mmCIF file of C-alpha atoms in Angstrom:
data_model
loop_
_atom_site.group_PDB
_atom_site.id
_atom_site.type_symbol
_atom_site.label_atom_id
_atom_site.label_comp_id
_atom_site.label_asym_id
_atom_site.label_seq_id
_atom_site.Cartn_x
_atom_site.Cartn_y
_atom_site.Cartn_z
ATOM 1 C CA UNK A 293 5.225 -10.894 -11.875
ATOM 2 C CA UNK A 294 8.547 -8.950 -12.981
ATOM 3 C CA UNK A 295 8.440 -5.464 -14.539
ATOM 4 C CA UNK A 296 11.271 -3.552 -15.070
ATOM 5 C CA UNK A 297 12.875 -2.563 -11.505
ATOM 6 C CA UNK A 298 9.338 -4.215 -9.744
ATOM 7 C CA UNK A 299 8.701 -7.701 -8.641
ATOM 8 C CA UNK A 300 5.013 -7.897 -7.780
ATOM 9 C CA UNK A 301 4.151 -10.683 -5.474
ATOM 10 C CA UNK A 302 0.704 -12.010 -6.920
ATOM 11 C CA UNK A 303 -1.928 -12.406 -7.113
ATOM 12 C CA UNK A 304 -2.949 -8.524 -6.835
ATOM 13 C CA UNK A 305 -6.308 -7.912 -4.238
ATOM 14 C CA UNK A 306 -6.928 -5.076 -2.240
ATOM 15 C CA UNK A 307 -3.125 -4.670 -1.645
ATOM 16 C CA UNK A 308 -0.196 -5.181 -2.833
ATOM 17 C CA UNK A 309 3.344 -6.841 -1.584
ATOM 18 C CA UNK A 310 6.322 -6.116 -4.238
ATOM 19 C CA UNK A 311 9.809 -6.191 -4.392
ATOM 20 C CA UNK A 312 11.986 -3.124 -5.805
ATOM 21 C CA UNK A 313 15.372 -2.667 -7.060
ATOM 22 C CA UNK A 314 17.216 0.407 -7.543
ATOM 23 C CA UNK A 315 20.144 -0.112 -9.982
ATOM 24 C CA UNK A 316 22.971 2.118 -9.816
ATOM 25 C CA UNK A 317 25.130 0.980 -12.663
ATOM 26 C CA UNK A 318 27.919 3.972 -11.866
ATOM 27 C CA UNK A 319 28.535 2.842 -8.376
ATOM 28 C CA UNK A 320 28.743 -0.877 -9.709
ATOM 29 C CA UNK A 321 25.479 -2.000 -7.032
ATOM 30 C CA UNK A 322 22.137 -1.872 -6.654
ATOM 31 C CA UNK A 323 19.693 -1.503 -3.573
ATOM 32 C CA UNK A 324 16.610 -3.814 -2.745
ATOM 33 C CA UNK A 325 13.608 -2.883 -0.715
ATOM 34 C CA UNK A 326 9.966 -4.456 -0.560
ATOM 35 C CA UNK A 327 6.770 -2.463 0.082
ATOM 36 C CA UNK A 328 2.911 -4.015 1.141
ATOM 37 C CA UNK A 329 0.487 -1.177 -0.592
ATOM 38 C CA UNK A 330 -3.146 -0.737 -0.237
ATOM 39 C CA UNK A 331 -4.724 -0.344 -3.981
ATOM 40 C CA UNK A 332 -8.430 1.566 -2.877
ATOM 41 C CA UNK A 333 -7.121 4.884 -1.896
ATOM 42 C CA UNK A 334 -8.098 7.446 -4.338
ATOM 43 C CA UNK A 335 -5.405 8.991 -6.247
ATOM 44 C CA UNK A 336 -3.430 8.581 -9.759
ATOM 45 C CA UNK A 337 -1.452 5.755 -9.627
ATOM 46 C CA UNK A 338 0.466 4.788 -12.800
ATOM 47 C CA UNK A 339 2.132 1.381 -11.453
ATOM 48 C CA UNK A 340 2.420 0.944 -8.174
ATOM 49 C CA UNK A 341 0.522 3.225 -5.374
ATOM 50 C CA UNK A 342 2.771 5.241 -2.466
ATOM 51 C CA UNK A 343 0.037 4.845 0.356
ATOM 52 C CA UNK A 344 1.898 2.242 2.183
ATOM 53 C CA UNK A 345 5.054 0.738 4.534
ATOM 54 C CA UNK A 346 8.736 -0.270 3.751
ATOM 55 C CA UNK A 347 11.905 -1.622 4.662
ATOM 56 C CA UNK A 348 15.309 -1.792 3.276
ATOM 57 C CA UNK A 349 17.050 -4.887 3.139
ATOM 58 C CA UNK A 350 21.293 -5.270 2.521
ATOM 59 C CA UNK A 351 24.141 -7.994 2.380
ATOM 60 C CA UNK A 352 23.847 -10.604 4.973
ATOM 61 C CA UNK A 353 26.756 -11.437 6.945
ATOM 62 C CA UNK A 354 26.099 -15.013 6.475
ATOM 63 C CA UNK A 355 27.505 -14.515 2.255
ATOM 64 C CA UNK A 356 28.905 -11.229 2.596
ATOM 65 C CA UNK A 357 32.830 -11.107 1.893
ATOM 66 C CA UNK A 358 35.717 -9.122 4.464
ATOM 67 C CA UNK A 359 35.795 -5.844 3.032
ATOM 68 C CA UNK A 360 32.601 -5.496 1.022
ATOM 69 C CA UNK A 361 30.037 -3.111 2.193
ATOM 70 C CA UNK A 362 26.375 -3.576 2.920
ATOM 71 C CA UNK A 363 25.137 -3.117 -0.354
ATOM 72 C CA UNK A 364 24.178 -5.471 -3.080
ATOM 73 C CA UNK A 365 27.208 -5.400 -5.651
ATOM 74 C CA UNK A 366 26.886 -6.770 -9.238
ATOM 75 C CA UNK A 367 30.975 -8.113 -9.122
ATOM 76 C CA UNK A 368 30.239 -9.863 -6.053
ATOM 77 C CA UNK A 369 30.199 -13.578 -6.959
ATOM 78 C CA UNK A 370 28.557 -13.959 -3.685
ATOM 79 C CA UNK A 371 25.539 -11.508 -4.293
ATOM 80 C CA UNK A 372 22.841 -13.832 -6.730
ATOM 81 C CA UNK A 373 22.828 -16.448 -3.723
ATOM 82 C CA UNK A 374 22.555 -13.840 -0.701
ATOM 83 C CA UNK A 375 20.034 -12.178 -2.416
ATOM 84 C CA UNK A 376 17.904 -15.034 -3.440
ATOM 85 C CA UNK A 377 18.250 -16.425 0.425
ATOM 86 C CA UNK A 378 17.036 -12.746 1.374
ATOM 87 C CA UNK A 379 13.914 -12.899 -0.614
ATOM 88 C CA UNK A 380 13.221 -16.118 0.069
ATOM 89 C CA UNK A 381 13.837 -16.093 4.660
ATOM 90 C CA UNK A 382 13.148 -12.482 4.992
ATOM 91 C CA UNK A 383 10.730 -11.019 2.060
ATOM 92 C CA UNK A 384 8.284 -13.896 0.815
ATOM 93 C CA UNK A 385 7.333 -15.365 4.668
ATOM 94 C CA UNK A 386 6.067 -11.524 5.246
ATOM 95 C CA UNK A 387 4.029 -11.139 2.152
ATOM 96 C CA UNK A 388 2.494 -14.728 2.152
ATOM 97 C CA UNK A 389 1.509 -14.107 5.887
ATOM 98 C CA UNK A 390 -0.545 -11.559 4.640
ATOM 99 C CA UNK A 391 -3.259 -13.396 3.118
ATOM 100 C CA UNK A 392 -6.326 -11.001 4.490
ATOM 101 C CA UNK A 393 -7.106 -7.217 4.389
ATOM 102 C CA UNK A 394 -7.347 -7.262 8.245
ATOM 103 C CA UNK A 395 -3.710 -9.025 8.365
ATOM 104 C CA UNK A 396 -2.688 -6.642 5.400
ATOM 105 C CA UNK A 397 -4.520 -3.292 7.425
ATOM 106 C CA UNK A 398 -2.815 -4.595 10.669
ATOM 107 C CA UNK A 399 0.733 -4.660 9.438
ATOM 108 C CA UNK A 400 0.415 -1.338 7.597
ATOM 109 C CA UNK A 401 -0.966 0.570 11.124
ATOM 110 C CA UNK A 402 1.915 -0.877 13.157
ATOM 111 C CA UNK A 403 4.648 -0.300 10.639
ATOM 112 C CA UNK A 404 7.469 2.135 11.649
ATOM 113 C CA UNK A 405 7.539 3.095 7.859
ATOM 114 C CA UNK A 406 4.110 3.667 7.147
ATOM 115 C CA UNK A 407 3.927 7.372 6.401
ATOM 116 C CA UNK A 408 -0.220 7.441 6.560
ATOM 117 C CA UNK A 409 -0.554 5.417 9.713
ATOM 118 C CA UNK A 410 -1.487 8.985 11.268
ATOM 119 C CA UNK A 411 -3.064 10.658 8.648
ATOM 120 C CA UNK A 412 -6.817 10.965 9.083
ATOM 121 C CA UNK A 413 -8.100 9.988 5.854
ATOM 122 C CA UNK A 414 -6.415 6.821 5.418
ATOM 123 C CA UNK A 415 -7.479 6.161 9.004
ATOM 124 C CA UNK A 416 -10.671 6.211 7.888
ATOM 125 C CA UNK A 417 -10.827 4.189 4.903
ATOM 126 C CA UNK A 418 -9.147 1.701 6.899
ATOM 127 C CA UNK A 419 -11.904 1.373 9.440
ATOM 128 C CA UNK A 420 -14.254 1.774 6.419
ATOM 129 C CA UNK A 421 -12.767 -1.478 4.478
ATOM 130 C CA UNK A 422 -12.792 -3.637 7.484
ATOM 131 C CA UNK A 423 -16.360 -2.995 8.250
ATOM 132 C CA UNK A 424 -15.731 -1.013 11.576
ATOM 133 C CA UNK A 425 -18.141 1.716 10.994
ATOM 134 C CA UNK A 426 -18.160 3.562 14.357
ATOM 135 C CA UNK A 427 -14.745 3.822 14.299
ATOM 136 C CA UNK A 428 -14.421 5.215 10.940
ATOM 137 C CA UNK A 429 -17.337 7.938 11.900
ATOM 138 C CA UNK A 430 -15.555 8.780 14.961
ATOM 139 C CA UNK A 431 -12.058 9.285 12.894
ATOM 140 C CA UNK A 432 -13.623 11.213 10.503
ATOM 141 C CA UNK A 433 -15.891 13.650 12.388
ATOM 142 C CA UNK A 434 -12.851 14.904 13.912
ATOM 143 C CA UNK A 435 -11.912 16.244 10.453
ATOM 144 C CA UNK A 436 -15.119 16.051 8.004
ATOM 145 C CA UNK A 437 -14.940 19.621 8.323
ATOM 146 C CA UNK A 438 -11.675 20.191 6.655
ATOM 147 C CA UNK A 439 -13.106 18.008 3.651
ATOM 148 C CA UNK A 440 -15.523 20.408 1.994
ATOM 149 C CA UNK A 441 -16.661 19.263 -1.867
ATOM 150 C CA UNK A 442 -16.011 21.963 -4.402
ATOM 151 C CA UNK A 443 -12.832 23.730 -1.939
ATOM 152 C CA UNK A 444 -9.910 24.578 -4.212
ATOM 153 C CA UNK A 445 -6.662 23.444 -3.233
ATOM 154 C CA UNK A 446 -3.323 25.803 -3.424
ATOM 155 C CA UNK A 447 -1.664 23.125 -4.993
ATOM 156 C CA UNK A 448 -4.219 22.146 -8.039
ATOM 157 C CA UNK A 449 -2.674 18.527 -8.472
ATOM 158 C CA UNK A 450 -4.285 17.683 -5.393
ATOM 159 C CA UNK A 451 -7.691 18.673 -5.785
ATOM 160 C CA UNK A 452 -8.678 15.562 -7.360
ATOM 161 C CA UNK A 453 -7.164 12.862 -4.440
ATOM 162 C CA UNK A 454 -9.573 15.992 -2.165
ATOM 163 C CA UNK A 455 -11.789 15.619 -4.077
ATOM 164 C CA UNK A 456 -12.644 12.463 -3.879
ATOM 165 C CA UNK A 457 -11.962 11.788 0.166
ATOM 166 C CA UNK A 458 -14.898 14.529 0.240
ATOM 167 C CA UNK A 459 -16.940 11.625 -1.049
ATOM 168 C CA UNK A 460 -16.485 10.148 2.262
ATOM 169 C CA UNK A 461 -18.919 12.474 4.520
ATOM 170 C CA UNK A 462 -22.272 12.037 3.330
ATOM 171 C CA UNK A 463 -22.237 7.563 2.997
ATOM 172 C CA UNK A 464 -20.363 7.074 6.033
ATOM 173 C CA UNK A 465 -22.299 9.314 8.699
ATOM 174 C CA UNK A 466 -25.151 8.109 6.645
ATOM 175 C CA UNK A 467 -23.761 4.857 8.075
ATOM 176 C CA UNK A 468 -24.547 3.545 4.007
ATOM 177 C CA UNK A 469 -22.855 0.294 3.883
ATOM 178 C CA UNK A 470 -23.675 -0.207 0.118
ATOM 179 C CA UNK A 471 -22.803 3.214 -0.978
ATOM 180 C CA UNK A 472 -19.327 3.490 1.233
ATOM 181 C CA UNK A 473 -18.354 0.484 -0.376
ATOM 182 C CA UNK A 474 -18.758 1.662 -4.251
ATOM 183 C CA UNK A 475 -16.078 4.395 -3.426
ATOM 184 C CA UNK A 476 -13.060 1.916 -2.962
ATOM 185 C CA UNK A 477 -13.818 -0.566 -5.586
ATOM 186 C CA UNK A 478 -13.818 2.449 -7.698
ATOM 187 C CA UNK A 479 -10.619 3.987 -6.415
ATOM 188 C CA UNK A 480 -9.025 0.480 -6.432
ATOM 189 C CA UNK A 481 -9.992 -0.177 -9.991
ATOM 190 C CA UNK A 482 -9.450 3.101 -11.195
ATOM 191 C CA UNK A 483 -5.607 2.651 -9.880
ATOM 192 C CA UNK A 484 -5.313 -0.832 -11.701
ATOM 193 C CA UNK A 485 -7.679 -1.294 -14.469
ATOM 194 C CA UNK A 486 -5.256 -0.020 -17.576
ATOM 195 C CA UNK A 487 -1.847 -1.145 -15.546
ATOM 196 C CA UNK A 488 0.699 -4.332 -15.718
ATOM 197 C CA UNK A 489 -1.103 -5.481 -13.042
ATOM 198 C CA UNK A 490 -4.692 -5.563 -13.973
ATOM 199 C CA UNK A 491 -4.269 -9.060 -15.723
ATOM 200 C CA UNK A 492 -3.346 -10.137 -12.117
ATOM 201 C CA UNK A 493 -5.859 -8.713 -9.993
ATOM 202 C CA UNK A 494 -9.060 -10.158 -8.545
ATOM 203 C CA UNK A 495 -11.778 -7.312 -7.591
ATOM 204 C CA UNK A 496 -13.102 -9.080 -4.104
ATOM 205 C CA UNK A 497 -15.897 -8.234 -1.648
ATOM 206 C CA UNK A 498 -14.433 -5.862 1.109
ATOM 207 C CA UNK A 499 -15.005 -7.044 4.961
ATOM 208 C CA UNK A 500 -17.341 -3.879 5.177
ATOM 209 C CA UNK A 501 -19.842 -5.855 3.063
ATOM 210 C CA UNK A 502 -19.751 -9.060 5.139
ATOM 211 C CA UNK A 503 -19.878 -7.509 8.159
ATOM 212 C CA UNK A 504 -23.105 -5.910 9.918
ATOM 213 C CA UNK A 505 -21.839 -4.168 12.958
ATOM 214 C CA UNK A 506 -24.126 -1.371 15.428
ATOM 215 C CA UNK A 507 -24.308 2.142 13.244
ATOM 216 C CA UNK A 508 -23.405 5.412 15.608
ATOM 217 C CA UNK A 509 -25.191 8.428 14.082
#
C-alpha cells in the first residue's frame, strides 16, 4: 500500500514494515530508507508511529555509473532498475521474515537503530506482548516509581503518552493477564483506527494471551 512518500508493506498487525522516500526535487535525488514499527505503544500517531528501527539504503555498485554519487538520482537512467533490485534483495526478504511479534520484537531489540531498545517502558511492553510476565515486572519495578498517575509533565505534550504508561503498574504487578492485554489493543487501535492504514490492519490476539507462564509477585 502506497501513500504519498510511504510504501507500507501489508498486511498491517501489531507492527509495521514500510518503505520511505525523501524527495529532494532541488538537488535533482531522492533518499530511500525502510523502518519495522511496533503499532501498541501509546502515543498520537497520525500515519506511521516513531517507536521503532531503521536503515538507510543508497546506489548499488552493481547499476551505479563512474562518477555518480551514492544517492538515488531522478536523471539517472540507471536508478528505476537499482532501486527496484534494492527493494526487492535487500528490503522485502527482511520484512517478509518477519512474520511473528516475537521475530518482529527480536529484530527491533537487536537493532543498532532502534532508539527505545533501552528505554524502560518500551522494555516493558515488549515483555508484556510476548507473554513474559516476570520479565516485564522485573523491568518495570526498577522504574514504576517514576510513573506516578496524575504527575504533570514540564513539557504538557507528553503527559498523555505518561499518562497512559502509568496504566502499566497496577495490571502487571497484579500479574492481570486479561487486563494488561486491553491496554495495547487500545493503544494499537487508537494509533490506526481513523488512518490509511486501518483498511489494512487485522486486530490479532497478542502472545501474552496464549501464553500462561509462572506470575512473580
Amino acid at each position: 500500500m502506497a501513500t504519498g512518500n510511504i510504501m507500507a508493506y501489508l498486511p498491517v498487525t501489531h507492527w509495521n514494515p514500510y518503505i520511505r522516500i525523501h524527495n529532494r526535487p532541488k538537488r535533482g535525488n531522492f533518499t530511500v530508507d525502510w523502518w519495522v514499527d511496533t503499532r501498541f505503544e501509546p502515543g498520537h500517531y497520525a500515519f506511521i508511529s516513531r517507536i521503532g528501527a531503521c536503515s538507510l539504503i543508497g546506489r548499488s555498485l552493481k547499476y551505479r555509473p563512474r562518477g555518480r554519487t551514492g544517492l538515488f538520482e531522478w536523471d539517472d537512467p540507471t536508478m528505476p532498475g537499482d532501486f527496484i533490485d534494492q527493494v526487492e534483495a535487500r528490503i522485502l526478504p527482511v520484512f517478509s521474515s518477519l512474520d511473528t511479534l516475537e521475530k518482529t520484537i527480536a529484530h527491533l531489540r537487536a537493532h543498532q537503530h532502534n532508539s527505545f531498545a533501552e528505554h524502560p517502558p518500551w522494555k516493558t511492553l515488549m515483555h508484556v506482548a510476548l507473554g513474559e510476565i516476570p520479565a516485564a515486572q522485573a523491568e518495570w519495578r526498577n522504574v514504576m516509581h517514576n510513573y506516578v498517575p496524575r504527575t504533570t509533565l514540564s513539557d504538557p505534550s507528553r503527559n498523555y503518552v505518561y499518562d497512559q504508561w502509568c496504566l502499566l503498574t497496577e495490571p502487571l504487578m497484579a500479574g492481570d493477564r486479561a487486563a494488561l492485554a486491553r491496554l495495547p489493543h487500545g493503544w494499537e487501535a487508537e494509533n490506526t483506527i481513523g488512518t490509511n492504514l486501518e483498511p489494512y490492519w487485522r486486530s490479532t490476539p497478542f502472545p501474552l494471551e496464549h501464553t500462561h507462564w509462572g506470575m512473580v509477585g
